[in-house]
Coordinates of C-alpha atoms and ligand atoms in Angstrom, one line a residue:
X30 CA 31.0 22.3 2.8
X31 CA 27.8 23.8 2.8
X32 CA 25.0 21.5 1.9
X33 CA 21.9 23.6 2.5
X34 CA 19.0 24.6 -0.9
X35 CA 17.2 28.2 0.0
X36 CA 14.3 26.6 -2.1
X37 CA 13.0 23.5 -3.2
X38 CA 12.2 24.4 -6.9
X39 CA 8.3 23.6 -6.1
X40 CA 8.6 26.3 -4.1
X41 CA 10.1 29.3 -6.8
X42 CA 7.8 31.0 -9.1
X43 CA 8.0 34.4 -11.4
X44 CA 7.5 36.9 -8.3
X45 CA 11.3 35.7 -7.0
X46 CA 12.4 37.2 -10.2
X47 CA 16.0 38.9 -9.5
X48 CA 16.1 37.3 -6.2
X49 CA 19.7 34.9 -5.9
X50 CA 18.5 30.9 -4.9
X51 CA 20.5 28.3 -4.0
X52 CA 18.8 24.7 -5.1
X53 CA 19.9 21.1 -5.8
X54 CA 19.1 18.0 -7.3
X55 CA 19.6 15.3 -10.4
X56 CA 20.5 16.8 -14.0
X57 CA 17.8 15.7 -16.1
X58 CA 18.9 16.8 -19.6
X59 CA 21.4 18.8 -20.9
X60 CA 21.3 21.0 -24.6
X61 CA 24.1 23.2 -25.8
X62 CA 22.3 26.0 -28.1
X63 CA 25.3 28.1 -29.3
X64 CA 26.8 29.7 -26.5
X65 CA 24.3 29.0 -24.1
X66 CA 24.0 25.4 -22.3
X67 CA 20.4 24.9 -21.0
X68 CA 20.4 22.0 -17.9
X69 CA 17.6 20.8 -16.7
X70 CA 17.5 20.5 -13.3
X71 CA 15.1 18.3 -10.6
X72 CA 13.7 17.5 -7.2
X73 CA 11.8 16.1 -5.4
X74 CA 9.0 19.1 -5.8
X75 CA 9.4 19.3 -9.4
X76 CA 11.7 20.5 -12.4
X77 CA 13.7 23.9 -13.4
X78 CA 15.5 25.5 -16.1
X79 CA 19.2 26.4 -15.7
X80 CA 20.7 28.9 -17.7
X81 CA 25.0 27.9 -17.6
X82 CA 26.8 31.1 -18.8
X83 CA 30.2 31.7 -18.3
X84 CA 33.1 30.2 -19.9
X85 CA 34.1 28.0 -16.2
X86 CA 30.2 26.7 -15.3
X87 CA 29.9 25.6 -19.3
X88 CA 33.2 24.0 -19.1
X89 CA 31.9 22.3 -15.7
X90 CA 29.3 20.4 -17.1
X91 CA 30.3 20.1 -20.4
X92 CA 30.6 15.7 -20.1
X93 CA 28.3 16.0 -16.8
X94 CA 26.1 12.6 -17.4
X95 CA 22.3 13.1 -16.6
X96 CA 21.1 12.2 -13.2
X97 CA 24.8 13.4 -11.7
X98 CA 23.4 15.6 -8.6
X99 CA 24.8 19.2 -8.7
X100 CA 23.8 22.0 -6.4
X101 CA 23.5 25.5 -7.9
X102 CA 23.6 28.8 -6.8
X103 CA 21.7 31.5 -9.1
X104 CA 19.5 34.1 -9.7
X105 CA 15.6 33.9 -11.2
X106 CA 14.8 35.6 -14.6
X107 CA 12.7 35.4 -17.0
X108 CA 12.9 32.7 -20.2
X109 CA 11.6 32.3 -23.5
X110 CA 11.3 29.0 -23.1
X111 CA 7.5 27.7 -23.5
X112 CA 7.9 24.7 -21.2
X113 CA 9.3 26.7 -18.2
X114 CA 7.8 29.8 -16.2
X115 CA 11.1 30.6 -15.0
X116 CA 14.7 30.0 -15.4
X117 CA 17.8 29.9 -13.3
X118 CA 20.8 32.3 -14.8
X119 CA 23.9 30.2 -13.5
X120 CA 26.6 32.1 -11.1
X121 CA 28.1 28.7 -9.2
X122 CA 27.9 25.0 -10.3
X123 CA 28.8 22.4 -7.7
X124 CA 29.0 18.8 -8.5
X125 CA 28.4 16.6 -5.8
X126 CA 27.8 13.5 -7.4
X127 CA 28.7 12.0 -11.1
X128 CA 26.0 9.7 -12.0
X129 CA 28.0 6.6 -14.2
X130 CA 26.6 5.8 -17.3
X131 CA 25.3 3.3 -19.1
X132 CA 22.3 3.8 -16.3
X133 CA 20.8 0.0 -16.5
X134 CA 17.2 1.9 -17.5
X135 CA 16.2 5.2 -18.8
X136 CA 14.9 7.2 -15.7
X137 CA 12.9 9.6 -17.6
X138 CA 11.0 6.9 -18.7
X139 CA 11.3 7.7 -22.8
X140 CA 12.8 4.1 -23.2
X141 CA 10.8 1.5 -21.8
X142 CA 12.1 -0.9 -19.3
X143 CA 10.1 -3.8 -18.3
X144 CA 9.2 -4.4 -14.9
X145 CA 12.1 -6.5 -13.7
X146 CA 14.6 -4.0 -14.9
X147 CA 12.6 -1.4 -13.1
X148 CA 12.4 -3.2 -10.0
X149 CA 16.5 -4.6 -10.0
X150 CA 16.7 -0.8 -10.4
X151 CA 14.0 0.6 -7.9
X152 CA 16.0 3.6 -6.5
X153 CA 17.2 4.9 -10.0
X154 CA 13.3 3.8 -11.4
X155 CA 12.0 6.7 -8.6
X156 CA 13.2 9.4 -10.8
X157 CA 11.0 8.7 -13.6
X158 CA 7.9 10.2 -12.3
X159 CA 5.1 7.9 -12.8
X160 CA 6.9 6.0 -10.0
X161 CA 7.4 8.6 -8.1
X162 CA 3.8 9.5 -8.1
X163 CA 3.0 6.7 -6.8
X164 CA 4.8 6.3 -4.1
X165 CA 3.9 9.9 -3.4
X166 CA 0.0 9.0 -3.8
X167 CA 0.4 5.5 -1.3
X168 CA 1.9 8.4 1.6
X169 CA -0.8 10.3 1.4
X170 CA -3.2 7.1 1.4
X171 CA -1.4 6.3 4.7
X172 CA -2.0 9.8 5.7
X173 CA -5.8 9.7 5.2
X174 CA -6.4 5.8 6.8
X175 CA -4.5 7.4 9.9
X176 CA -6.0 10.3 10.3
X177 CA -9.5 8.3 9.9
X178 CA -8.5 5.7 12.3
X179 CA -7.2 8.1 14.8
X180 CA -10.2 10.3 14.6
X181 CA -12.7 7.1 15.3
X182 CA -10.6 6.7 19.0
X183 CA -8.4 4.1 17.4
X184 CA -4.7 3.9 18.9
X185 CA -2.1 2.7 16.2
X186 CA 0.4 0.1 17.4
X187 CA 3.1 -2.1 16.3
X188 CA 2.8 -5.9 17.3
X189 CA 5.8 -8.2 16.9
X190 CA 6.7 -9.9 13.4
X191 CA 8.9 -12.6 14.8
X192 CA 6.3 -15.2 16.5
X193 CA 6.2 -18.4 18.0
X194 CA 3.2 -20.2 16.9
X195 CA 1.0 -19.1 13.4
X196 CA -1.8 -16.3 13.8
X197 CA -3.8 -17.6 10.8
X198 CA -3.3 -21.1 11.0
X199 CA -0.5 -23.4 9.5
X200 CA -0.5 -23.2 6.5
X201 CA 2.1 -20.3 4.6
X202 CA 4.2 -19.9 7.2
X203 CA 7.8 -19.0 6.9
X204 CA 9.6 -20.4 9.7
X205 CA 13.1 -19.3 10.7
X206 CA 15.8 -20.3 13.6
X207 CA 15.3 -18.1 16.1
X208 CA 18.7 -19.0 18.5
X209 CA 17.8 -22.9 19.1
X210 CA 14.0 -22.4 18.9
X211 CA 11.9 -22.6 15.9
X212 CA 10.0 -19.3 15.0
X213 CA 7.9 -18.0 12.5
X214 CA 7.1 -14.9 10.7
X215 CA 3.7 -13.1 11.7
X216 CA 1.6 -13.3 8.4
X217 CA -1.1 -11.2 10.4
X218 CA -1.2 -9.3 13.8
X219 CA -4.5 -11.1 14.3
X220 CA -4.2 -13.0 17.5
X221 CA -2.2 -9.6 19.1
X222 CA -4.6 -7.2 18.5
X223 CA -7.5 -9.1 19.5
X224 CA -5.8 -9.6 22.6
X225 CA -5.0 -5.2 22.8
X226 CA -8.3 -5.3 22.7
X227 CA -8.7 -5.6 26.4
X228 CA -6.2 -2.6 27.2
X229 CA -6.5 0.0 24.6
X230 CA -9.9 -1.3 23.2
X231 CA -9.6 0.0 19.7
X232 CA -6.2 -0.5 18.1
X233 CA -4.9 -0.3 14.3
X234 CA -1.8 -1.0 12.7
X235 CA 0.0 -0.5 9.5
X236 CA 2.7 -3.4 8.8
X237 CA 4.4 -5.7 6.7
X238 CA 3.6 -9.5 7.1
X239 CA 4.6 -12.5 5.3
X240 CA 2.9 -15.5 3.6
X241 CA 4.8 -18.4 2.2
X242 CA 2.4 -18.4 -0.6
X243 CA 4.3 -19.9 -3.9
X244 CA 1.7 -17.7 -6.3
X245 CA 2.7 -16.1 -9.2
X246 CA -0.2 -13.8 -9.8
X247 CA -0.5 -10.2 -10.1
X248 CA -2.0 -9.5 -6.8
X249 CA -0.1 -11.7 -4.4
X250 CA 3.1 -11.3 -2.7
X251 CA 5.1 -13.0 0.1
X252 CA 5.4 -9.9 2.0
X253 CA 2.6 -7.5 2.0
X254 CA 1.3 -4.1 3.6
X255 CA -1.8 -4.8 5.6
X256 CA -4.0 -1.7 7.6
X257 CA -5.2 -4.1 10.6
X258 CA -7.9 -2.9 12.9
X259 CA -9.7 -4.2 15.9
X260 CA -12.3 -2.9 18.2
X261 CA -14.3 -3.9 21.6
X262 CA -18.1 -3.6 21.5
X263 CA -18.6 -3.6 17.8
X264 CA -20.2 -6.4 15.6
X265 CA -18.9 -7.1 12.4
X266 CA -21.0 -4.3 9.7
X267 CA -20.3 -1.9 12.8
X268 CA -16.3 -2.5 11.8
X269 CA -17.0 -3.1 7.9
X270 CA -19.0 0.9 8.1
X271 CA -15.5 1.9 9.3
X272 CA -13.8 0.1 6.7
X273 CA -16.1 1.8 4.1
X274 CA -15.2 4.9 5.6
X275 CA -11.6 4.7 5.7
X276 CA -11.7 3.7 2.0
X277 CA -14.5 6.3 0.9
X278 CA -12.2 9.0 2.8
X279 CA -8.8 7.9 1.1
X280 CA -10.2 8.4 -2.6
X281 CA -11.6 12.0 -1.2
X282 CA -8.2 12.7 0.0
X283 CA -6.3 11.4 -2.8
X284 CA -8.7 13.4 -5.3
X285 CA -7.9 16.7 -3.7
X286 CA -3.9 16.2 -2.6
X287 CA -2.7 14.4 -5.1
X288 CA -4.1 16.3 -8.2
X289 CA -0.2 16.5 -10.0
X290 CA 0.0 12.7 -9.5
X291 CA -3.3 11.9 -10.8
X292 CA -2.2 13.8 -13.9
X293 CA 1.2 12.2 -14.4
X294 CA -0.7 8.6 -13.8
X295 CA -3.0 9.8 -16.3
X296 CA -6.0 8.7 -14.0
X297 CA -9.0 10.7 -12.2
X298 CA -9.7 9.4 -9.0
X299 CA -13.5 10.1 -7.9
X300 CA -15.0 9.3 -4.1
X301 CA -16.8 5.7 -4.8
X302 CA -20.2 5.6 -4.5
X303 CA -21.5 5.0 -1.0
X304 CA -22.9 2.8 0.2
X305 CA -21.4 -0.3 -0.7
X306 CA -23.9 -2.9 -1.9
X307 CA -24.0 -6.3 0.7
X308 CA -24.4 -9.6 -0.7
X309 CA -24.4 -12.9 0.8
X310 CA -22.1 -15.6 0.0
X311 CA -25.7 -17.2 -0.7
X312 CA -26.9 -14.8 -3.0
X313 CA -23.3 -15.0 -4.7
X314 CA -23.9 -18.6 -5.1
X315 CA -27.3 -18.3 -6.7
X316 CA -25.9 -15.4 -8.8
X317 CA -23.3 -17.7 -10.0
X318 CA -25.7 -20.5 -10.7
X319 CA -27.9 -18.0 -12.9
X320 CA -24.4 -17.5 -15.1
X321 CA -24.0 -21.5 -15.4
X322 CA -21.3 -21.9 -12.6
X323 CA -23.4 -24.3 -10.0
X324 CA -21.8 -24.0 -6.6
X325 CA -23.0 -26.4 -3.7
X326 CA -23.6 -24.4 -0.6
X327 CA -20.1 -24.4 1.3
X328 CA -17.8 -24.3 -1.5
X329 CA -15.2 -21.9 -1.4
X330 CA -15.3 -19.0 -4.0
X331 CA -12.2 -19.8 -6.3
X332 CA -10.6 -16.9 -8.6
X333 CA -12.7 -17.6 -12.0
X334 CA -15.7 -17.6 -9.8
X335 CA -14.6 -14.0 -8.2
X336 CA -14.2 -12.7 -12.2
X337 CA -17.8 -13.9 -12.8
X338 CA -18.9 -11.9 -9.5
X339 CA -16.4 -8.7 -10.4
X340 CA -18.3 -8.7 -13.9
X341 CA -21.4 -8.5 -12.3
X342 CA -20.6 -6.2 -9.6
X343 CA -17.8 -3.6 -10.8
X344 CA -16.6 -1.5 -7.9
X345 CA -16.7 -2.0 -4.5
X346 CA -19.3 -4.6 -2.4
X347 CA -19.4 -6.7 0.5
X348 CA -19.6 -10.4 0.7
X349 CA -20.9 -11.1 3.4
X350 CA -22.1 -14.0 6.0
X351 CA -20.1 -16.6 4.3
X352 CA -20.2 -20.6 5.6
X353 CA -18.2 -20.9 8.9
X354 CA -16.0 -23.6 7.3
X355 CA -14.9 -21.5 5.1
X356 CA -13.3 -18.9 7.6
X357 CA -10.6 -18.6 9.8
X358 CA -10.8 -20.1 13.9
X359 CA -11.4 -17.1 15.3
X360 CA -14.8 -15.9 13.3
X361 CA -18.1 -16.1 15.2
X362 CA -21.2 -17.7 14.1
X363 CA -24.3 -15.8 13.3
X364 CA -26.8 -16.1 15.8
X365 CA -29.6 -17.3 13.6
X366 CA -27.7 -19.9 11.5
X367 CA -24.4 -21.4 13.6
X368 CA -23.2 -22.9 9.9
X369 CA -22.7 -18.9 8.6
X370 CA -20.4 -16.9 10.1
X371 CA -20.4 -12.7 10.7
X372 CA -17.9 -12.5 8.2
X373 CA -17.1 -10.7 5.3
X374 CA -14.7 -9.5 2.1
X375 CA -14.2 -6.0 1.1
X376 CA -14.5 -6.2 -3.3
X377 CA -13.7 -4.4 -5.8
X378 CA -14.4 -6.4 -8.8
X379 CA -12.8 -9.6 -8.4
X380 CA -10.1 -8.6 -6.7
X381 CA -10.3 -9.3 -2.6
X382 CA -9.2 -6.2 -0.7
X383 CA -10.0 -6.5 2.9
X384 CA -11.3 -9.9 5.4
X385 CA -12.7 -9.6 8.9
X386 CA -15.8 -10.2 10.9
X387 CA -16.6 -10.6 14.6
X388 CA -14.7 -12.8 16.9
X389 CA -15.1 -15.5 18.9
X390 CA -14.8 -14.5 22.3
X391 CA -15.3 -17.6 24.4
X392 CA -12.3 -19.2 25.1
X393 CA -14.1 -22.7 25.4
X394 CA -15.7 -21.9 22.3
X395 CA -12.3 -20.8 20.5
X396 CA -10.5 -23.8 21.9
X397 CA -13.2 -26.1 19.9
X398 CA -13.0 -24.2 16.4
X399 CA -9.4 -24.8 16.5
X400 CA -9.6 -28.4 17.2
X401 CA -12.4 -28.6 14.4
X402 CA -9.5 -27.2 12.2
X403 CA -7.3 -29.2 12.9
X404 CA -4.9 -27.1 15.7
X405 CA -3.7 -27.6 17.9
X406 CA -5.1 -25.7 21.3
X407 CA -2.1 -26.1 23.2
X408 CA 0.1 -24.4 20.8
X409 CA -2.1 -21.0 21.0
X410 CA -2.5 -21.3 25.1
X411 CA -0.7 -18.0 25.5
X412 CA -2.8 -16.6 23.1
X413 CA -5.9 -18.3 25.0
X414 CA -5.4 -17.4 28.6
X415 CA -6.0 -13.7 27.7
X416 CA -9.4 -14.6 27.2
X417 CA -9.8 -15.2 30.7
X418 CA -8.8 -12.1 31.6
X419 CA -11.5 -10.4 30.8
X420 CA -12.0 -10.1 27.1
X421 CA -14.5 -7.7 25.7
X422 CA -16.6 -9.3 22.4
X423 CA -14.8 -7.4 19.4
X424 CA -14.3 -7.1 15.5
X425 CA -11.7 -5.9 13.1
X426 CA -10.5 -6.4 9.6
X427 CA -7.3 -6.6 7.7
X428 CA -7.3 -4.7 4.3
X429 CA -4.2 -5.0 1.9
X430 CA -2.7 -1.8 1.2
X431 CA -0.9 -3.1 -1.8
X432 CA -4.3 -4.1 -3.4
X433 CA -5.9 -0.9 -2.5
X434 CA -3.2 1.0 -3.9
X435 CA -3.3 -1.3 -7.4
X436 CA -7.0 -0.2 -7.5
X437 CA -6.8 3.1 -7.1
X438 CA -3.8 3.7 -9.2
X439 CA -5.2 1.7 -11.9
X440 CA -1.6 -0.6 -12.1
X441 CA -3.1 -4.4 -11.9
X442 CA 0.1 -5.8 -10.5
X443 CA 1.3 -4.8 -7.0
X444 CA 4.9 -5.0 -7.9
X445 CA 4.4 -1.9 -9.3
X446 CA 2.8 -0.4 -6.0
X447 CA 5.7 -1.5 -3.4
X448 CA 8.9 -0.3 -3.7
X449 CA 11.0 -3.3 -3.2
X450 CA 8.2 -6.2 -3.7
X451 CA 9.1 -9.6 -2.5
X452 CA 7.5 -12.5 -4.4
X453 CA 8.6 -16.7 -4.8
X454 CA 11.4 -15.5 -7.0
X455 CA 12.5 -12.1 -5.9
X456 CA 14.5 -11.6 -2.7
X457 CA 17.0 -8.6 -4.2
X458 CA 17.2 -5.7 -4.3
Ligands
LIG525 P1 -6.6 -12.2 5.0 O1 -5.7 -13.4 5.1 O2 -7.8 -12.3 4.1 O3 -7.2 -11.9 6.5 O4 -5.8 -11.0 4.6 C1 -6.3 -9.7 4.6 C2 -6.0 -9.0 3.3 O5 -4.6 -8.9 3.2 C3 -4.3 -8.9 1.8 N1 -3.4 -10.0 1.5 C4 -2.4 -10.0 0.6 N2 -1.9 -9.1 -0.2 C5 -0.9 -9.4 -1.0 N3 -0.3 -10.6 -1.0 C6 -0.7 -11.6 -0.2 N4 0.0 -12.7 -0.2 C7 -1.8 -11.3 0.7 N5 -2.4 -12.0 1.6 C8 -3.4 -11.2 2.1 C9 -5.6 -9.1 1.0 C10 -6.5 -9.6 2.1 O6 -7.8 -9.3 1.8 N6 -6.4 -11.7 10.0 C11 -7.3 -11.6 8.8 C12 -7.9 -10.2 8.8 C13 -8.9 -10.0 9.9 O7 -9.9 -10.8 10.0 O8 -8.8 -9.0 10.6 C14 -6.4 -11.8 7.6 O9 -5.2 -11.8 7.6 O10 -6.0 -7.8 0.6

């Protein structure tokens, strides 16, 4: 049986008038008016009139349920229709697949589901076309970050997700059997692409990792998307320019290739202003005082204390230079104050999109910031003995896709941005 569309329907317009096309895809509505039956037929690229005539083709999908998937072979005419350029005049009706109904939620999206219909429903919640948009619009954000990433010299790779020992420390770790060892899941490629460092000097890579993080907000999840990079002979603003880049350049590119999208989210995505303002973790602390929140130097910013700072800063900024205790082993002190570190978080509002800074590249000096943290050195030797090997000073930064994709889409909760989002209670579909 032949399977093969000579179009996609995004592709047909009035000038293939008379011309015979062969397309295929989901019924989205069906309408008898008279003698005529009017279906409604969709893809991927977008949606078409068909015209059934004929007593056999009318009969065919007389009790055809919406979203059944039919392939149809027919020529282009003009309608009279005022929501269609086109229509399709019916000559053969296959049905390849009878959609069963009750569906458990309305794919065109007229009757609302909530969100945990929706999401026990993912494939079938793809046809309504908000979804669909933006999953379209997160592509071509992964289009853009690798074309920018690959244009600055960087080499994308893919570092393992099943791990021995933790890369950020011990605490959210998901530990599995691995055979009769213990293993863990990789909630960052940290310690590995510091380490690629030394061979392909600047590396990136695009992955899932996984935190055993029991939060029930809006912007966390237990497996997320994160856009890791890491370069030799850069200091930490050298890597957050890039970052600023690679975000600057994925509104640009969304703005011009996603224009359907933006108009089925209802949103208008404009190239942030660049660039992004800097502010210290001090500053932020004096800022906060000013608003009635006193902070003592060192304490950590918690989540009401980000709202304060996203009210006063909308958009994107930098915090930057934030108190070493406050930041992962592997950060580097500043030079001219050992207590700060060259460190900082990517904004946007309250929300924390992105973490990195320059790294430690002493091993002597690494081996003491993870005792100070309580780890333990020998479990990370393997990790450790690369730095003897030659290991060029470096920086890098994780940014979570998920997030970025919540801001730019407008949707606060990430759910909504990954197709099958796993969270403390969520494991199916
Ligand atoms: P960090 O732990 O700050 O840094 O993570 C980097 C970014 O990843 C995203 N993120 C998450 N998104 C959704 N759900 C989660 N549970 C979650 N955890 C993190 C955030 C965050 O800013 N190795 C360092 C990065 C580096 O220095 O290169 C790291 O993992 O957007």
């Amino acid at each position: 049986m032949d399977l093969k569309r000579t179009h996609y329907i995004g592709s047909i317009n009035q000038s293939l008038k008379g011309q015979k096309v062969v397309v295929g895809g989901w019924v989205e509505d069906l309408r008898e008016l008279g003698k005529l039956t009017f279906l409604t037929l969709r893809d991927v690229t977008g949606v078409a009139q068909v015209v059934v005539v004929g007593e056999a083709g009318i009969k065919q999908v007389k009790d055809l349920n919406r979203q059944s998937v039919v392939r149809i072979t027919g020529a282009i005419q003009d309608t009279k229709s005022r929501d269609f350029p086109f229509e399709i005049k019916s000559e053969k009706i296959e049905i390849l697949s009878r959609a069963v109904h009750p569906l458990p939620i309305d794919p065109i999206g007229r009757l609302e589901s909530n969100i945990d219909n929706r999401l026990n429903a993912r494939a079938l919640d793809l046809r309504n076309q908000k979804t669909a948009a933006i999953f379209k619009m997160r592509h071509h954000v992964l289009q853009s970050m690798r074309k920018t990433l690959v244009d600055l010299g960087f080499i994308e790779v893919n570092t393992p997700k099943i791990i021995g020992s933790a890369s950020e420390g011990g605490a959210n770790l998901f530990s599995l059997k691995y055979f009769d060892k213990q293993a863990y899941l990789a909630q960052s490629p940290q310690l590995y692409k510091e380490q690629l460092t030394i061979g392909l000097e600047r590396v990136f890579e695009i992955a899932s990792f996984y935190r055993a993080e029991k939060s029930h907000t809006v912007r966390h999840l237990t497996e997320f998307t994160s856009v890791d990079i890491e370069a030799d002979f850069m200091d930490y603003l050298d890597v957050a320019e890039i970052l600023e880049k690679l975000v600057t350049n994925v509104f640009e590119y969304v703005e011009k290739n996603c224009i359907d999208e933006q108009k089925i989210l209802g949103i208008d995505i404009k190239k942030p202003k660049t660039p992004f303002e800097k502010i210290t973790y001090k500053q932020a602390i004096e800022e906060l005082g000013k608003e009635g929140i006193s902070l003592a130097n060192g304490d950590d910013l918690l989540d009401s204390h980000l709202r304060k700072l996203g009210e006063l800063h909308s958009g994107f900024y930098f915090l930057i230079d934030w108190p070493m205790k406050l930041k992962p082993f592997y950060i580097h002190e500043k030079e001219d104050d050992q207590s700060l570190s060259k460190s900082f978080d990517l904004q946007y509002g309250y929300l924390e999109l992105s973490s990195g800074g320059r790294r430690l590249h002493d091993p002597n000096k690494l081996r003491e910031r993870l005792t100070e943290q309580g780890l333990n050195p020998s479990q990370f030797e393997d990790h450790l003995k690369a730095f003897d090997w030659g290991m060029p000073p470096h920086s890098g930064w994780g940014l979570g896709l998920d997030r970025l994709m919540s801001v730019l889409t407008k949707i606060d909760n990430v759910r909504e941005v990954v197709l099958y989002p796993r969270d403390p209670e969520r494991l199916f579909p």
